[in-house]
Coordinates of C-alpha atoms and ligand atoms in Angstrom, one line a residue:
X1 CA -25.4 -7.8 20.9
X2 CA -28.4 -8.3 23.1
X3 CA -30.2 -5.1 22.1
X4 CA -34.0 -4.8 22.4
X5 CA -34.6 -3.1 19.1
X6 CA -38.4 -3.1 19.6
X7 CA -38.2 -1.3 23.0
X8 CA -35.8 1.3 21.5
X9 CA -38.2 1.8 18.5
X10 CA -41.1 2.4 20.9
X11 CA -39.0 4.8 23.0
X12 CA -37.2 6.8 20.3
X13 CA -39.2 6.0 17.1
X14 CA -37.5 4.9 13.8
X15 CA -35.2 5.1 12.0
X16 CA -32.3 5.2 14.6
X17 CA -28.7 4.3 15.0
X18 CA -27.7 2.5 18.2
X19 CA -24.1 2.0 19.3
X20 CA -22.8 -0.5 21.9
X21 CA -20.3 1.5 24.0
X22 CA -19.0 -1.6 25.7
X23 CA -18.0 -3.0 22.3
X24 CA -16.2 0.2 21.5
X25 CA -14.2 -0.1 24.7
X26 CA -13.3 -3.7 23.8
X27 CA -12.1 -2.8 20.4
X28 CA -10.0 0.1 21.7
X29 CA -8.5 -2.0 24.4
X30 CA -7.6 -4.8 22.0
X31 CA -5.7 -2.5 19.7
X32 CA -4.0 -0.6 22.6
X33 CA -3.0 -3.9 24.1
X34 CA -1.5 -5.2 20.8
X35 CA 0.9 -2.3 20.9
X36 CA 1.8 -2.6 24.5
X37 CA 5.5 -3.4 23.9
X38 CA 6.0 0.3 22.9
X39 CA 4.9 3.8 23.6
X40 CA 1.7 4.2 21.5
X41 CA -1.1 6.5 20.9
X42 CA -4.4 5.3 19.5
X43 CA -5.8 8.3 17.7
X44 CA -9.4 7.5 16.9
X45 CA -10.4 8.6 13.4
X46 CA -13.3 10.9 14.3
X47 CA -14.7 10.9 10.7
X48 CA -15.9 7.3 11.3
X49 CA -18.4 8.4 14.0
X50 CA -18.1 11.9 15.4
X51 CA -20.9 11.9 17.8
X52 CA -19.6 13.8 20.9
X53 CA -20.6 11.1 23.3
X54 CA -18.8 8.4 21.2
X55 CA -15.6 10.6 21.0
X56 CA -15.9 11.3 24.7
X57 CA -16.3 7.6 25.5
X58 CA -13.0 6.9 23.6
X59 CA -11.3 9.9 25.2
X60 CA -12.2 8.4 28.6
X61 CA -10.3 5.2 27.6
X62 CA -7.2 7.3 26.8
X63 CA -7.7 7.7 23.0
X64 CA -6.5 10.6 21.0
X65 CA -8.2 11.9 17.9
X66 CA -7.3 12.0 14.2
X67 CA -9.2 14.9 12.6
X68 CA -9.6 16.1 9.0
X69 CA -11.2 19.5 9.5
X70 CA -11.0 22.2 12.2
X71 CA -14.6 21.2 13.0
X72 CA -13.4 17.7 13.9
X73 CA -10.6 19.2 15.9
X74 CA -13.0 21.3 17.9
X75 CA -15.4 18.4 18.3
X76 CA -12.5 16.3 19.8
X77 CA -11.6 19.1 22.2
X78 CA -15.3 19.6 23.1
X79 CA -15.5 15.9 23.8
X80 CA -12.6 16.2 26.2
X81 CA -9.7 14.8 24.2
X82 CA -6.5 16.5 25.4
X83 CA -5.0 18.8 22.8
X84 CA -1.7 16.9 23.0
X85 CA -3.4 13.8 21.5
X86 CA -5.0 15.5 18.5
X87 CA -3.7 15.3 15.0
X88 CA -5.0 17.3 12.1
X89 CA -4.7 15.7 8.6
X90 CA -6.2 16.5 5.2
X91 CA -5.1 17.4 1.6
X92 CA -6.8 20.8 1.5
X93 CA -6.5 22.7 4.8
X94 CA -7.5 26.3 4.5
X95 CA -5.5 29.1 6.1
X96 CA -8.0 29.7 8.8
X97 CA -8.0 26.1 9.8
X98 CA -4.2 26.0 10.0
X99 CA -4.2 29.2 12.0
X100 CA -6.8 27.9 14.5
X101 CA -5.0 24.5 14.8
X102 CA -1.8 26.3 15.7
X103 CA -3.6 28.5 18.2
X104 CA -5.3 25.5 19.7
X105 CA -1.8 24.0 20.2
X106 CA -2.7 20.5 19.1
X107 CA -0.1 17.7 18.9
X108 CA 0.7 18.1 15.2
X109 CA -0.5 19.1 11.8
X110 CA -0.1 16.3 9.3
X111 CA 1.1 18.1 6.1
X112 CA 0.1 16.6 2.7
X113 CA 2.0 18.8 0.2
X114 CA 5.0 21.0 -0.2
X115 CA 2.8 24.0 -0.9
X116 CA 0.9 23.4 2.3
X117 CA 4.1 23.1 4.3
X118 CA 5.0 26.6 3.1
X119 CA 1.6 27.9 4.2
X120 CA 2.1 26.4 7.6
X121 CA 5.5 28.0 7.8
X122 CA 4.1 31.5 6.9
X123 CA 1.2 31.2 9.3
X124 CA 3.3 29.9 12.2
X125 CA 5.7 32.9 11.6
X126 CA 2.8 35.3 11.7
X127 CA 1.6 33.8 15.0
X128 CA 5.1 33.6 16.4
X129 CA 4.7 29.9 17.2
X130 CA 6.7 26.8 16.2
X131 CA 4.4 24.5 14.3
X132 CA 4.7 20.8 15.1
X133 CA 4.2 18.9 11.9
X134 CA 4.3 15.4 10.5
X135 CA 4.4 14.6 6.8
X136 CA 2.0 12.2 5.1
X137 CA 4.0 9.9 2.8
X138 CA 2.3 8.2 -0.1
X139 CA 4.3 5.0 -0.4
X140 CA 2.7 3.9 -3.7
X141 CA 1.4 0.6 -2.4
X142 CA -1.8 -1.0 -3.6
X143 CA -4.0 -1.7 -0.5
X144 CA -6.3 -4.0 -2.4
X145 CA -9.5 -2.5 -1.2
X146 CA -12.4 -0.6 -2.9
X147 CA -10.9 2.1 -5.2
X148 CA -13.0 4.8 -3.5
X149 CA -11.3 4.1 -0.1
X150 CA -7.8 3.4 -1.5
X151 CA -5.4 6.2 -0.6
X152 CA -1.8 4.9 -0.8
X153 CA -1.1 4.9 -4.5
X154 CA 0.4 7.8 -6.4
X155 CA -2.8 8.0 -8.4
X156 CA -4.6 9.0 -5.2
X157 CA -4.5 12.6 -4.0
X158 CA -3.2 11.8 -0.5
X159 CA 0.3 12.5 0.8
X160 CA 3.6 13.1 -1.0
X161 CA 6.1 10.8 -2.6
X162 CA 9.3 9.9 -0.8
X163 CA 11.6 12.4 -2.6
X164 CA 9.1 15.2 -2.0
X165 CA 8.9 14.2 1.7
X166 CA 12.7 14.4 2.0
X167 CA 12.7 17.9 0.5
X168 CA 10.0 18.8 3.0
X169 CA 11.9 17.5 6.0
X170 CA 14.9 19.6 4.9
X171 CA 12.8 22.7 4.5
X172 CA 11.2 22.1 7.9
X173 CA 14.5 21.6 9.6
X174 CA 15.8 24.8 8.2
X175 CA 12.8 26.8 9.2
X176 CA 12.6 28.2 12.7
X177 CA 8.8 28.1 12.5
X178 CA 8.5 24.4 12.0
X179 CA 9.3 21.4 14.2
X180 CA 9.3 18.2 12.2
X181 CA 8.0 15.7 14.7
X182 CA 6.4 12.9 12.9
X183 CA 5.8 10.8 9.8
X184 CA 2.5 9.4 8.6
X185 CA 1.1 7.0 6.0
X186 CA -2.4 5.6 5.5
X187 CA -2.9 3.4 2.5
X188 CA -6.6 2.8 2.6
X189 CA -9.6 1.7 4.5
X190 CA -11.3 -1.7 5.1
X191 CA -8.0 -3.4 4.7
X192 CA -8.2 -7.2 5.0
X193 CA -4.6 -8.1 3.9
X194 CA -1.5 -7.5 5.9
X195 CA 1.0 -7.6 3.1
X196 CA 0.3 -4.1 1.7
X197 CA 0.5 -2.7 5.2
X198 CA 3.8 -4.4 5.8
X199 CA 5.2 -3.1 2.5
X200 CA 4.1 0.4 3.4
X201 CA 5.4 0.6 6.9
X202 CA 8.7 -0.8 5.8
X203 CA 9.0 1.8 3.1
X204 CA 8.2 4.6 5.6
X205 CA 10.4 3.1 8.4
X206 CA 13.4 3.1 5.9
X207 CA 12.6 6.7 5.3
X208 CA 12.7 7.4 9.0
X209 CA 16.2 5.8 9.2
X210 CA 17.3 7.7 6.2
X211 CA 16.1 11.0 7.6
X212 CA 17.8 10.3 10.9
X213 CA 21.2 9.4 9.3
X214 CA 21.3 11.8 6.4
X215 CA 19.4 14.8 7.8
X216 CA 19.9 14.4 11.5
X217 CA 16.2 14.6 12.2
X218 CA 15.0 12.3 15.0
X219 CA 11.2 11.9 14.4
X220 CA 9.2 11.1 17.6
X221 CA 5.9 9.8 16.1
X222 CA 5.4 7.1 13.5
X223 CA 1.8 7.2 12.4
X224 CA 0.6 4.1 10.6
X225 CA -2.8 5.5 9.8
X226 CA -6.0 3.5 10.2
X227 CA -7.6 1.1 7.8
X228 CA -8.1 -2.1 9.7
X229 CA -11.0 -3.9 8.1
X230 CA -14.1 -5.4 9.9
X231 CA -16.6 -8.2 9.1
X232 CA -19.5 -7.0 7.1
X233 CA -20.2 -10.3 5.4
X234 CA -17.6 -13.2 5.6
X235 CA -14.4 -11.3 5.3
X236 CA -11.3 -12.8 6.9
X237 CA -9.7 -10.2 9.0
X238 CA -6.1 -9.2 9.8
X239 CA -5.2 -10.4 13.2
X240 CA -4.7 -7.3 15.5
X241 CA -1.6 -8.8 17.2
X242 CA 0.0 -9.7 13.9
X243 CA -0.7 -6.2 12.6
X244 CA 0.9 -4.6 15.6
X245 CA 3.8 -7.0 15.4
X246 CA 4.4 -6.1 11.8
X247 CA 4.5 -2.4 12.6
X248 CA 6.8 -3.0 15.6
X249 CA 9.2 -5.2 13.5
X250 CA 9.4 -2.5 10.9
X251 CA 10.5 0.0 13.6
X252 CA 13.1 -2.2 15.2
X253 CA 16.0 -0.2 16.6
X254 CA 14.1 3.1 16.4
X255 CA 13.1 5.1 19.5
X256 CA 9.7 6.3 18.2
X257 CA 6.1 6.3 19.4
X258 CA 3.6 4.4 17.3
X259 CA 0.4 6.2 16.4
X260 CA -2.5 4.4 14.9
X261 CA -5.7 6.0 13.6
X262 CA -8.4 3.4 13.5
X263 CA -12.0 4.4 12.8
X264 CA -14.0 1.6 11.4
X265 CA -12.2 -1.1 13.5
X266 CA -13.3 0.7 16.7
X267 CA -16.9 1.7 15.9
X268 CA -18.0 -0.2 12.7
X269 CA -19.5 -3.2 14.4
X270 CA -20.6 -1.3 17.5
X271 CA -23.5 0.1 15.6
X272 CA -26.7 -0.9 13.7
X273 CA -29.2 1.1 11.8
X274 CA -32.8 0.2 12.6
X275 CA -35.6 1.1 10.2
X276 CA -39.2 0.2 9.9
X277 CA -41.0 -1.5 7.0
X278 CA -43.6 0.8 5.4
X279 CA -44.9 -1.2 2.4
X280 CA -44.2 -4.0 0.1
X281 CA -44.9 -3.9 -3.6
X282 CA -44.2 -5.9 -6.8
X283 CA -43.4 -4.1 -10.1
X284 CA -43.8 -6.8 -12.7
X285 CA -41.9 -9.6 -11.1
X286 CA -39.6 -7.4 -8.9
X287 CA -40.4 -7.3 -5.2
X288 CA -39.6 -4.2 -3.2
X289 CA -39.5 -3.8 0.5
X290 CA -39.9 0.0 1.2
X291 CA -38.6 1.2 4.6
X292 CA -38.6 4.5 6.5
X293 CA -34.8 4.9 6.4
X294 CA -33.0 5.9 3.2
X295 CA -29.7 6.6 1.4
X296 CA -29.5 10.0 3.1
X297 CA -29.3 8.1 6.5
X298 CA -26.8 5.4 5.4
X299 CA -25.2 6.0 2.0
X300 CA -22.6 3.2 1.9
X301 CA -24.7 0.8 -0.2
X302 CA -25.5 3.5 -2.8
X303 CA -22.0 5.0 -2.8
X304 CA -19.8 2.0 -2.7
X305 CA -22.2 -0.9 -3.4
X306 CA -21.3 -1.8 0.1
X307 CA -22.8 -4.9 1.7
X308 CA -24.6 -4.6 5.0
X309 CA -26.2 -7.6 6.5
X310 CA -30.0 -7.1 6.9
X311 CA -32.5 -8.9 9.1
X312 CA -36.2 -8.5 9.6
X313 CA -36.8 -8.7 13.3
X314 CA -38.5 -11.9 14.6
X315 CA -39.2 -13.2 11.1
X316 CA -37.4 -15.8 9.1
X317 CA -39.9 -17.8 7.1
X318 CA -41.2 -17.5 3.4
X319 CA -38.1 -15.8 2.1
X320 CA -37.9 -14.5 -1.4
X321 CA -35.8 -12.2 -3.5
X322 CA -36.3 -8.5 -3.1
X323 CA -34.7 -5.0 -3.1
X324 CA -34.7 -3.0 0.2
X325 CA -35.3 0.6 -0.7
X326 CA -36.1 3.9 1.0
X327 CA -38.5 6.8 0.3
X328 CA -35.9 9.1 -1.4
X329 CA -36.5 10.0 -5.0
X330 CA -33.4 8.3 -6.5
X331 CA -33.1 4.8 -8.1
X332 CA -29.8 4.7 -6.2
X333 CA -31.7 4.8 -2.9
X334 CA -31.3 1.2 -1.7
X335 CA -29.9 -0.7 1.2
X336 CA -29.6 -4.0 -0.6
X337 CA -30.5 -5.5 -4.0
X338 CA -31.5 -9.0 -4.8
X339 CA -31.5 -10.4 -1.3
X340 CA -33.7 -13.1 0.3
X341 CA -36.0 -11.7 2.9
X342 CA -39.1 -13.0 4.6
X343 CA -42.5 -11.5 3.7
X344 CA -42.9 -8.4 5.8
X345 CA -45.8 -6.4 7.2
X346 CA -46.3 -2.7 7.9
X347 CA -44.2 -1.7 11.0
X348 CA -41.9 -4.7 11.0
X349 CA -38.5 -3.7 12.2
X350 CA -35.5 -4.2 10.0
X351 CA -31.9 -4.2 11.4
X352 CA -29.0 -3.2 9.2
X353 CA -25.8 -4.3 10.7
X354 CA -22.2 -2.9 10.8
X355 CA -23.4 0.6 10.5
X356 CA -21.4 2.2 13.4
X357 CA -18.7 3.7 11.0
X358 CA -19.4 6.1 8.2
X359 CA -23.1 5.8 8.7
X360 CA -24.4 8.8 10.6
X361 CA -21.3 10.9 9.7
X362 CA -22.1 10.6 6.0
X363 CA -25.8 11.3 6.4
X364 CA -27.4 14.3 4.7
X365 CA -30.7 16.2 4.7
X366 CA -31.5 15.3 1.1
X367 CA -35.3 15.5 0.4
X368 CA -35.6 17.6 3.6
X369 CA -35.3 14.5 5.7
X370 CA -34.2 15.1 9.3
X371 CA -31.2 13.2 10.5
X372 CA -32.2 10.3 12.7
X373 CA -31.7 9.7 16.4
X374 CA -28.5 8.2 17.8
X375 CA -28.7 6.1 20.9
X376 CA -25.9 4.7 23.1
X377 CA -26.1 1.5 25.0
X378 CA -23.8 1.1 27.9
X379 CA -23.9 -1.5 30.7
X380 CA -27.3 -2.6 29.4
X381 CA -28.7 1.0 29.6
X382 CA -29.8 3.0 26.7
X383 CA -29.6 6.8 26.4
X384 CA -30.1 9.3 23.6
X385 CA -26.9 10.9 22.3
X386 CA -28.4 12.9 19.5
X387 CA -32.0 13.8 19.1
X388 CA -33.9 13.3 15.9
X389 CA -33.9 16.5 13.8
X390 CA -37.1 18.3 13.4
X391 CA -38.5 20.3 10.5
X392 CA -37.7 23.4 12.5
X393 CA -34.1 22.4 12.7
X394 CA -33.9 21.9 9.0
X395 CA -35.2 25.4 8.1
X396 CA -33.5 27.2 11.0
X397 CA -30.7 28.7 9.0
X398 CA -32.9 29.8 6.1
X399 CA -36.0 31.1 7.7
X400 CA -34.7 34.6 8.7
X401 CA -33.7 35.3 5.1
X402 CA -37.2 34.5 3.7
X403 CA -38.5 37.6 1.9
Ligands
LLP1 N1 -6.5 8.0 8.9 C1 -6.7 8.7 7.7 C2 -5.7 9.6 7.3 C3 -7.8 8.4 6.9 O1 -8.0 9.0 5.8 C4 -8.8 7.5 7.4 C5 -10.0 7.2 6.6 C6 -8.6 6.9 8.7 C7 -7.4 7.2 9.4 C8 -9.6 5.9 9.2 O2 -9.7 4.8 8.4 P1 -10.5 3.5 9.0 O3 -9.7 2.9 10.2 O4 -11.9 3.9 9.4 O5 -10.5 2.6 7.8 N2 -16.5 6.5 3.9 C9 -15.7 5.3 3.6 C10 -14.4 5.3 4.4 C11 -13.5 6.5 4.1 C12 -12.2 6.4 4.9 C13 -11.5 7.7 4.8 N3 -10.3 7.8 5.5 C14 -16.6 4.1 4.0 O6 -17.7 4.2 4.3 O7 -16.1 2.9 3.8

């Protein structure tokens, strides 16, 4: 990565996130290139890392945006993503979000239930517009990933089963307020096996053919969702070209644009979280390394027991077993448990890898801790893309109500 973590720490203090924008470009181009045999739209999943500068950087490459709230839709627009490349998904869109999405005239609303389709129909009628929609199909395929990030089984809340989807397409076709334009499925995140993806896209492609012949609906967009895994530890990854080929094979004979919504694949390994060692202590025989970052900054280890590789900068000797923990008042506040790290000293820098996706976007202000700084690195130059939050920022929305 070639990042001078020390210099950045002196310039911006710690903790901080830093993202390599050239890596983001490389990942985007790799996936776009893999689909070059067809019309395709890479619709970056904004939830993975929604910093305006990150989204703008992807927009500059030609990326669209996959959004799950009207806030994300407006973020994407603010970052310069054209409205005709924006998709709005989510199991629980509220009326105002649907209304605003229709007024903003984005590419399509990805509908996740029959009841929601009826709301979109009513709201489109009120606004006198035709709502472009896609339907999220739940193909009931086990993606073989962590249960919290698995979405393609009927036991998960996402999408609708095949029969419901057919009813919804019939309803949409009959309504003059709805334009059924696409179909969507996303079976889970951090996928490292191709077989479940193949199974899912084949199920959905069959449905596309069925809808075409039985209902005379010609869909224009086939959205395969996101989910491509990355290396955190020693995972063996899905080959991008094989992935694209699997999707293209499933679509053989269909004139349809492929949409793909990667988040983690694009930004996950672009970013690291850098924190500073505060103290070491030993409770009984248990060694703790206490750092200035915490679960409120990067919650993946606490929430999913996720592994993130950790290194102490410029030190590699005298390793022993320890837990790396933050200052938050929760036993679940840790970055790693039982890992071997060298003896550290006050102010040593610690680098936590693979933190570009679902790091900052899942951060909170728990314990009245300000969110950390975000830094971009492009062509060897660093720049701040979100300043560190101050105490004043944290109380700004409460202060005027203080009696
Ligand atoms: N499209 C849809 C409809 C999604 O629900 C998601 C992720 C994506 C695309 C992007 O998935 P990706 O390519 O990033 O795997 N917070 C969790 C991940 C939650 C993913 C939610 N949906 C984590 O930290 O692992």
